Short mmCIF file of C-alpha atoms in Angstrom, two decimals:
data_model
loop_
_atom_site.label_atom_id
_atom_site.label_comp_id
_atom_site.label_asym_id
_atom_site.label_seq_id
_atom_site.Cartn_x
_atom_site.Cartn_y
_atom_site.Cartn_z
CA MET A 23 32.78 -92.00 21.38
CA PRO A 24 30.08 -90.26 21.92
CA GLN A 25 27.46 -90.27 18.81
CA PHE A 26 25.61 -86.40 18.68
CA ALA A 27 22.67 -85.53 17.30
CA ALA A 28 21.67 -82.24 16.58
CA ASN A 29 18.13 -80.64 17.85
CA LEU A 30 16.43 -79.35 14.50
CA THR A 31 14.04 -77.59 16.92
CA LEU A 32 16.71 -75.83 18.84
CA MET A 33 19.78 -75.53 15.86
CA PHE A 34 19.92 -74.51 13.60
CA THR A 35 16.81 -71.82 13.05
CA GLU A 36 18.95 -69.95 10.73
CA HIS A 37 17.34 -72.38 8.30
CA PRO A 38 13.66 -73.54 7.37
CA PHE A 39 12.90 -76.25 8.92
CA LEU A 40 13.29 -79.16 6.10
CA ASP A 41 16.86 -77.41 5.40
CA ARG A 42 18.06 -77.79 8.72
CA PHE A 43 18.70 -81.27 8.09
CA ALA A 44 21.52 -80.96 5.28
CA ALA A 45 22.72 -78.37 7.48
CA ALA A 46 23.39 -80.60 10.39
CA ALA A 47 25.31 -82.86 8.17
CA GLU A 48 27.37 -80.23 6.88
CA ALA A 49 28.21 -79.69 9.77
CA GLY A 50 29.67 -82.89 11.19
CA PHE A 51 26.33 -85.04 13.19
CA ARG A 52 24.69 -87.68 11.93
CA ALA A 53 21.74 -88.01 13.72
CA VAL A 54 18.92 -85.90 14.70
CA GLU A 55 16.25 -85.00 16.93
CA TYR A 56 13.76 -82.10 17.57
CA LEU A 57 10.05 -81.84 19.70
CA PHE A 58 7.39 -82.09 16.79
CA PRO A 59 8.08 -83.13 12.66
CA TYR A 60 4.09 -82.81 12.27
CA GLU A 61 3.66 -79.56 10.80
CA HIS A 62 5.08 -81.76 7.59
CA SER A 63 3.83 -84.58 6.16
CA ALA A 64 5.69 -87.80 7.36
CA GLN A 65 7.46 -88.21 3.48
CA GLU A 66 8.56 -84.91 3.47
CA VAL A 67 10.36 -85.13 6.79
CA ALA A 68 11.72 -88.42 5.34
CA ALA A 69 12.55 -87.28 2.57
CA ALA A 70 14.74 -84.02 4.37
CA LEU A 71 16.55 -86.79 6.62
CA ASN A 72 17.41 -89.44 3.98
CA GLY A 73 18.42 -86.92 1.42
CA ALA A 74 20.92 -85.63 3.44
CA GLY A 75 22.41 -88.94 5.23
CA LEU A 76 20.94 -89.22 8.25
CA ASN A 77 19.48 -91.29 10.98
CA GLN A 78 16.42 -90.18 12.92
CA ALA A 79 17.18 -90.17 17.02
CA LEU A 80 14.05 -89.35 18.27
CA PHE A 81 10.39 -87.00 18.93
CA ASN A 82 7.82 -85.92 20.49
CA ALA A 83 4.26 -87.95 20.35
CA PRO A 84 1.99 -85.20 20.21
CA ALA A 85 1.49 -82.84 23.08
CA GLY A 86 -1.77 -80.93 22.68
CA ASP A 87 -2.49 -77.56 22.24
CA TRP A 88 1.60 -76.39 22.32
CA ALA A 89 0.84 -73.00 21.64
CA ALA A 90 -1.66 -72.73 24.52
CA GLY A 91 0.53 -74.16 27.16
CA GLU A 92 0.15 -77.69 27.08
CA ARG A 93 2.69 -79.74 27.37
CA GLY A 94 1.90 -83.03 26.67
CA ILE A 95 -1.59 -85.17 27.57
CA ALA A 96 -0.74 -88.57 28.82
CA SER A 97 -1.56 -87.19 32.92
CA LEU A 98 -4.72 -84.59 31.56
CA PRO A 99 -8.36 -85.97 32.31
CA GLY A 100 -10.80 -85.75 29.34
CA ARG A 101 -7.83 -86.70 26.49
CA ASP A 102 -7.93 -90.47 25.88
CA GLU A 103 -9.10 -90.10 22.50
CA GLU A 104 -6.70 -87.93 21.41
CA PHE A 105 -3.51 -89.46 23.33
CA SER A 106 -4.38 -92.24 21.34
CA ALA A 107 -4.84 -90.77 18.05
CA GLY A 108 -1.45 -89.11 18.33
CA LEU A 109 0.47 -92.59 19.38
CA VAL A 110 -0.68 -93.94 15.62
CA THR A 111 0.04 -90.76 13.83
CA ALA A 112 3.50 -90.59 15.69
CA LEU A 113 4.47 -94.35 14.94
CA GLN A 114 3.45 -93.18 11.19
CA TYR A 115 5.79 -90.76 11.22
CA ALA A 116 8.47 -93.41 12.97
CA ALA A 117 7.71 -95.93 10.99
CA ALA A 118 8.36 -93.34 7.86
CA LEU A 119 11.38 -91.94 9.64
CA ASP A 120 13.12 -94.98 11.38
CA CYS A 121 13.22 -94.08 14.19
CA ARG A 122 12.96 -96.84 17.00
CA GLN A 123 12.52 -94.10 20.17
CA LEU A 124 9.70 -91.81 21.06
CA HIS A 125 9.29 -88.94 24.21
CA VAL A 126 5.29 -89.05 25.40
CA MET A 127 5.46 -86.22 27.01
CA ALA A 128 3.38 -85.89 30.34
CA GLY A 129 1.78 -82.29 30.92
CA ILE A 130 1.22 -80.44 33.02
CA PRO A 131 -1.77 -81.37 35.24
CA GLY A 132 -2.44 -79.10 38.00
CA ALA A 133 -3.57 -80.67 41.43
CA ASP A 134 -5.36 -83.43 39.93
CA PRO A 135 -5.64 -86.60 41.84
CA GLN A 136 -6.27 -89.09 39.14
CA ALA A 137 -2.93 -87.83 37.33
CA ARG A 138 -0.52 -90.30 37.75
CA THR A 139 -3.23 -93.38 37.72
CA ARG A 140 -3.96 -91.77 34.37
CA TYR A 141 -0.55 -91.13 32.95
CA ILE A 142 0.71 -94.53 34.91
CA LYS A 143 -2.47 -96.32 32.26
CA ARG A 144 -1.06 -94.26 28.84
CA LEU A 145 2.08 -94.81 29.45
CA ARG A 146 1.48 -98.56 29.47
CA GLU A 147 -1.08 -98.27 26.69
CA ALA A 148 1.64 -96.72 24.51
CA ALA A 149 4.46 -99.05 25.19
CA GLU A 150 2.34 -102.07 24.71
CA VAL A 151 1.15 -100.31 21.09
CA ALA A 152 4.39 -98.89 20.29
CA GLY A 153 6.39 -102.18 21.19
CA GLU A 154 4.61 -104.09 18.28
CA ALA A 155 5.69 -101.11 16.12
CA GLY A 156 9.51 -101.71 17.48
CA VAL A 157 9.64 -98.37 19.06
CA ARG A 158 10.41 -97.61 22.69
CA VAL A 159 8.58 -94.78 24.20
CA LEU A 160 10.59 -92.69 26.79
CA VAL A 161 9.83 -90.77 30.00
CA GLU A 162 11.80 -87.62 30.52
CA PRO A 163 12.37 -85.46 33.46
CA ILE A 164 11.95 -81.98 33.11
CA ASN A 165 12.90 -79.47 36.02
CA PRO A 166 10.71 -77.13 36.96
CA VAL A 167 12.26 -74.03 36.53
CA ASP A 168 11.83 -74.35 32.44
CA MET A 169 8.68 -76.27 32.73
CA PRO A 170 6.57 -74.71 35.66
CA GLY A 171 4.04 -77.79 37.16
CA TYR A 172 4.98 -80.35 34.29
CA PHE A 173 3.62 -84.18 35.82
CA VAL A 174 7.68 -85.76 35.99
CA GLU A 175 9.33 -82.99 37.51
CA SER A 176 12.76 -84.71 38.76
CA VAL A 177 14.57 -88.23 36.97
CA ARG A 178 13.71 -89.39 41.12
CA ALA A 179 10.20 -88.45 39.71
CA GLY A 180 10.87 -90.50 36.61
CA VAL A 181 12.64 -93.63 38.06
CA GLU A 182 9.88 -93.85 40.44
CA LEU A 183 6.83 -93.60 37.45
CA LEU A 184 8.79 -96.11 35.39
CA GLU A 185 8.85 -98.38 38.10
CA GLU A 186 5.25 -97.95 38.07
CA ILE A 187 4.48 -98.58 34.90
CA ASP A 188 6.94 -101.94 35.03
CA HIS A 189 6.72 -102.30 31.38
CA PRO A 190 9.92 -103.50 29.09
CA ASN A 191 9.21 -101.48 26.47
CA THR A 192 9.63 -98.25 28.28
CA ARG A 193 12.81 -95.87 29.50
CA LEU A 194 14.47 -93.18 30.40
CA GLN A 195 15.43 -89.78 28.43
CA LEU A 196 18.21 -88.00 30.11
CA ASP A 197 18.75 -84.74 30.05
CA LEU A 198 21.43 -83.53 31.57
CA TYR A 199 21.00 -80.30 31.42
CA HIS A 200 17.58 -80.67 34.02
CA ALA A 201 18.81 -83.95 36.08
CA GLN A 202 21.66 -80.86 36.77
CA ILE A 203 19.26 -78.54 38.02
CA THR A 204 16.98 -81.13 39.92
CA ASP A 205 19.19 -84.10 41.21
CA GLY A 206 22.87 -82.81 40.92
CA ASP A 207 25.38 -85.05 41.71
CA LEU A 208 25.48 -86.20 37.75
CA THR A 209 28.41 -89.18 37.99
CA ARG A 210 26.48 -90.87 40.40
CA LEU A 211 23.26 -90.15 38.61
CA ILE A 212 24.29 -92.10 35.63
CA GLN A 213 26.06 -94.77 36.85
CA ARG A 214 22.51 -95.16 39.45
CA VAL A 215 20.10 -94.67 36.53
CA ALA A 216 22.08 -96.63 33.41
CA PRO A 217 20.09 -99.75 33.81
CA LEU A 218 16.81 -97.59 32.87
CA THR A 219 18.60 -94.88 30.66
CA ALA A 220 18.04 -95.24 26.72
CA HIS A 221 18.28 -91.20 25.28
CA ILE A 222 20.64 -88.60 26.66
CA GLN A 223 20.43 -85.03 26.05
CA ILE A 224 22.88 -82.01 26.63
CA ALA A 225 22.94 -78.63 27.15
CA SER A 226 25.05 -76.16 29.09
CA VAL A 227 23.17 -75.08 32.72
CA PRO A 228 22.75 -72.31 33.60
CA GLN A 229 22.09 -70.66 29.95
CA ARG A 230 21.04 -73.53 28.09
CA SER A 231 23.70 -73.08 25.48
CA GLU A 232 25.74 -74.25 23.42
CA PRO A 233 27.99 -77.65 26.07
CA ASP A 234 31.07 -75.26 26.54
CA SER A 235 29.90 -73.31 28.85
CA GLY A 236 28.07 -72.83 32.70
CA GLU A 237 28.87 -75.31 35.18
CA LEU A 238 28.84 -78.95 33.91
CA ASN A 239 32.42 -80.08 32.56
CA HIS A 240 31.03 -82.03 29.43
CA PRO A 241 34.11 -83.90 28.49
CA TYR A 242 34.46 -85.62 31.73
CA LEU A 243 30.27 -86.64 31.51
CA PHE A 244 30.99 -87.17 27.55
CA GLU A 245 34.04 -90.18 28.53
CA LEU A 246 32.16 -91.42 31.67
CA LEU A 247 29.23 -92.25 29.54
CA ASP A 248 31.58 -93.88 26.68
CA SER A 249 33.73 -95.65 29.50
CA SER A 250 30.06 -96.75 31.35
CA GLY A 251 29.28 -98.34 27.84
CA TYR A 252 26.69 -95.71 26.52
CA THR A 253 25.97 -96.24 22.47
CA GLY A 254 23.28 -94.27 22.09
CA TRP A 255 22.86 -90.18 20.73
CA ILE A 256 23.44 -88.11 23.19
CA GLY A 257 20.95 -85.06 22.16
CA CYS A 258 22.55 -81.66 21.83
CA GLU A 259 18.86 -79.91 23.02
CA TYR A 260 20.27 -76.25 23.66
CA ARG A 261 19.88 -73.36 21.80
CA PRO A 262 22.74 -71.62 20.41
CA ALA A 263 23.88 -68.24 21.78
CA ALA A 264 25.11 -66.86 18.42
CA ARG A 265 24.49 -68.93 14.43
CA THR A 266 24.31 -72.13 15.24
CA GLU A 267 27.89 -73.18 13.22
CA ASP A 268 29.51 -70.44 14.93
CA GLY A 269 29.40 -71.97 18.36
CA LEU A 270 30.44 -76.02 17.28
CA GLY A 271 33.97 -75.44 19.05
CA TRP A 272 32.52 -77.89 21.28
CA PHE A 273 31.79 -80.09 18.59
CA ALA A 274 34.90 -80.37 16.39
CA PRO A 275 37.41 -83.18 18.73
CA TYR A 276 33.91 -85.27 18.47
CA ARG A 277 33.10 -84.45 14.64
CA ALA A 278 35.85 -86.99 13.14
CA ALA A 279 34.50 -90.30 15.00
CA GLN A 280 30.94 -89.81 14.20
CA THR A 281 29.62 -92.77 12.46
CA GLY A 282 26.02 -92.38 11.54
CA THR A 283 25.55 -95.67 13.74
CA ALA A 284 24.19 -95.81 17.80
CA GLN A 285 22.33 -99.04 19.65
CA PRO A 286 20.43 -97.28 22.06
CA GLY A 287 21.46 -96.99 25.73
CA PHE A 288 24.09 -98.81 28.25
CA THR A 289 24.81 -101.82 26.24
CA GLN A 290 28.38 -102.39 26.25
CA PRO A 291 28.75 -106.31 28.21
CA GLY A 292 30.29 -106.31 31.99
CA GLN A 293 29.81 -102.85 32.68
CA PRO A 294 27.45 -101.36 35.10
CA GLY A 295 24.93 -99.56 32.94
CA GLN A 296 24.10 -103.08 30.73
CA ALA A 297 20.41 -102.08 29.95
CA ARG A 298 17.08 -104.52 30.55
CA ARG A 299 16.60 -105.95 27.20
#
């Protein structure tokens, strides 16, 4: 049965950030994710997480000047010290939150011929350092409609980059909303990239709202993931159409089955999606 993580950057925004943990638990979620926790201390976030009895599925490493339009710095020139310092900070939060997966955003490098080399070098660095702390580094393709110019612009591009990074501590963060826009053919795509995939995210397409509208058949996709051996969290990275709690009808059939545990990736023995270890 799929295990769902509420994305607290987009969901439960009716509440202050630290109160969203309790709201997610009350709604039946057993895990959370979000973009960034850094406006609060690691101790404050951990207290909210543990007080609600939740698991931390994922969050992002520092991504530069977000308000100025930066969307990660891993591919940007002249940011080596900032990148390394941000990784240290992220791993301190990961330790406090007992979080085992970290998304490192690539950034918007423009027409920089060195961006690819720089990105691969920094992701290898991140994978090595994070691996020593027991944290896996994830690469997420993001569609160019929502984020024009983002360096990892499709699942195909993300897989190629992972192959070049060639580090056992890196995996794919597969957001099915982005993947439908950039690659499509989700059934075959999921089957093809399963060995690289450690985290799944969802939202309706094209609205990016609750996964019970739009062009995707999410119950079918959940059954596909389940039958293929996916045992990780499914992050609900969508923008509720109204009040979050009022849009959770899609979640009702799954709420009672939430167990509070998940293992990243496709791990069921004998299934085509068995992940590398």
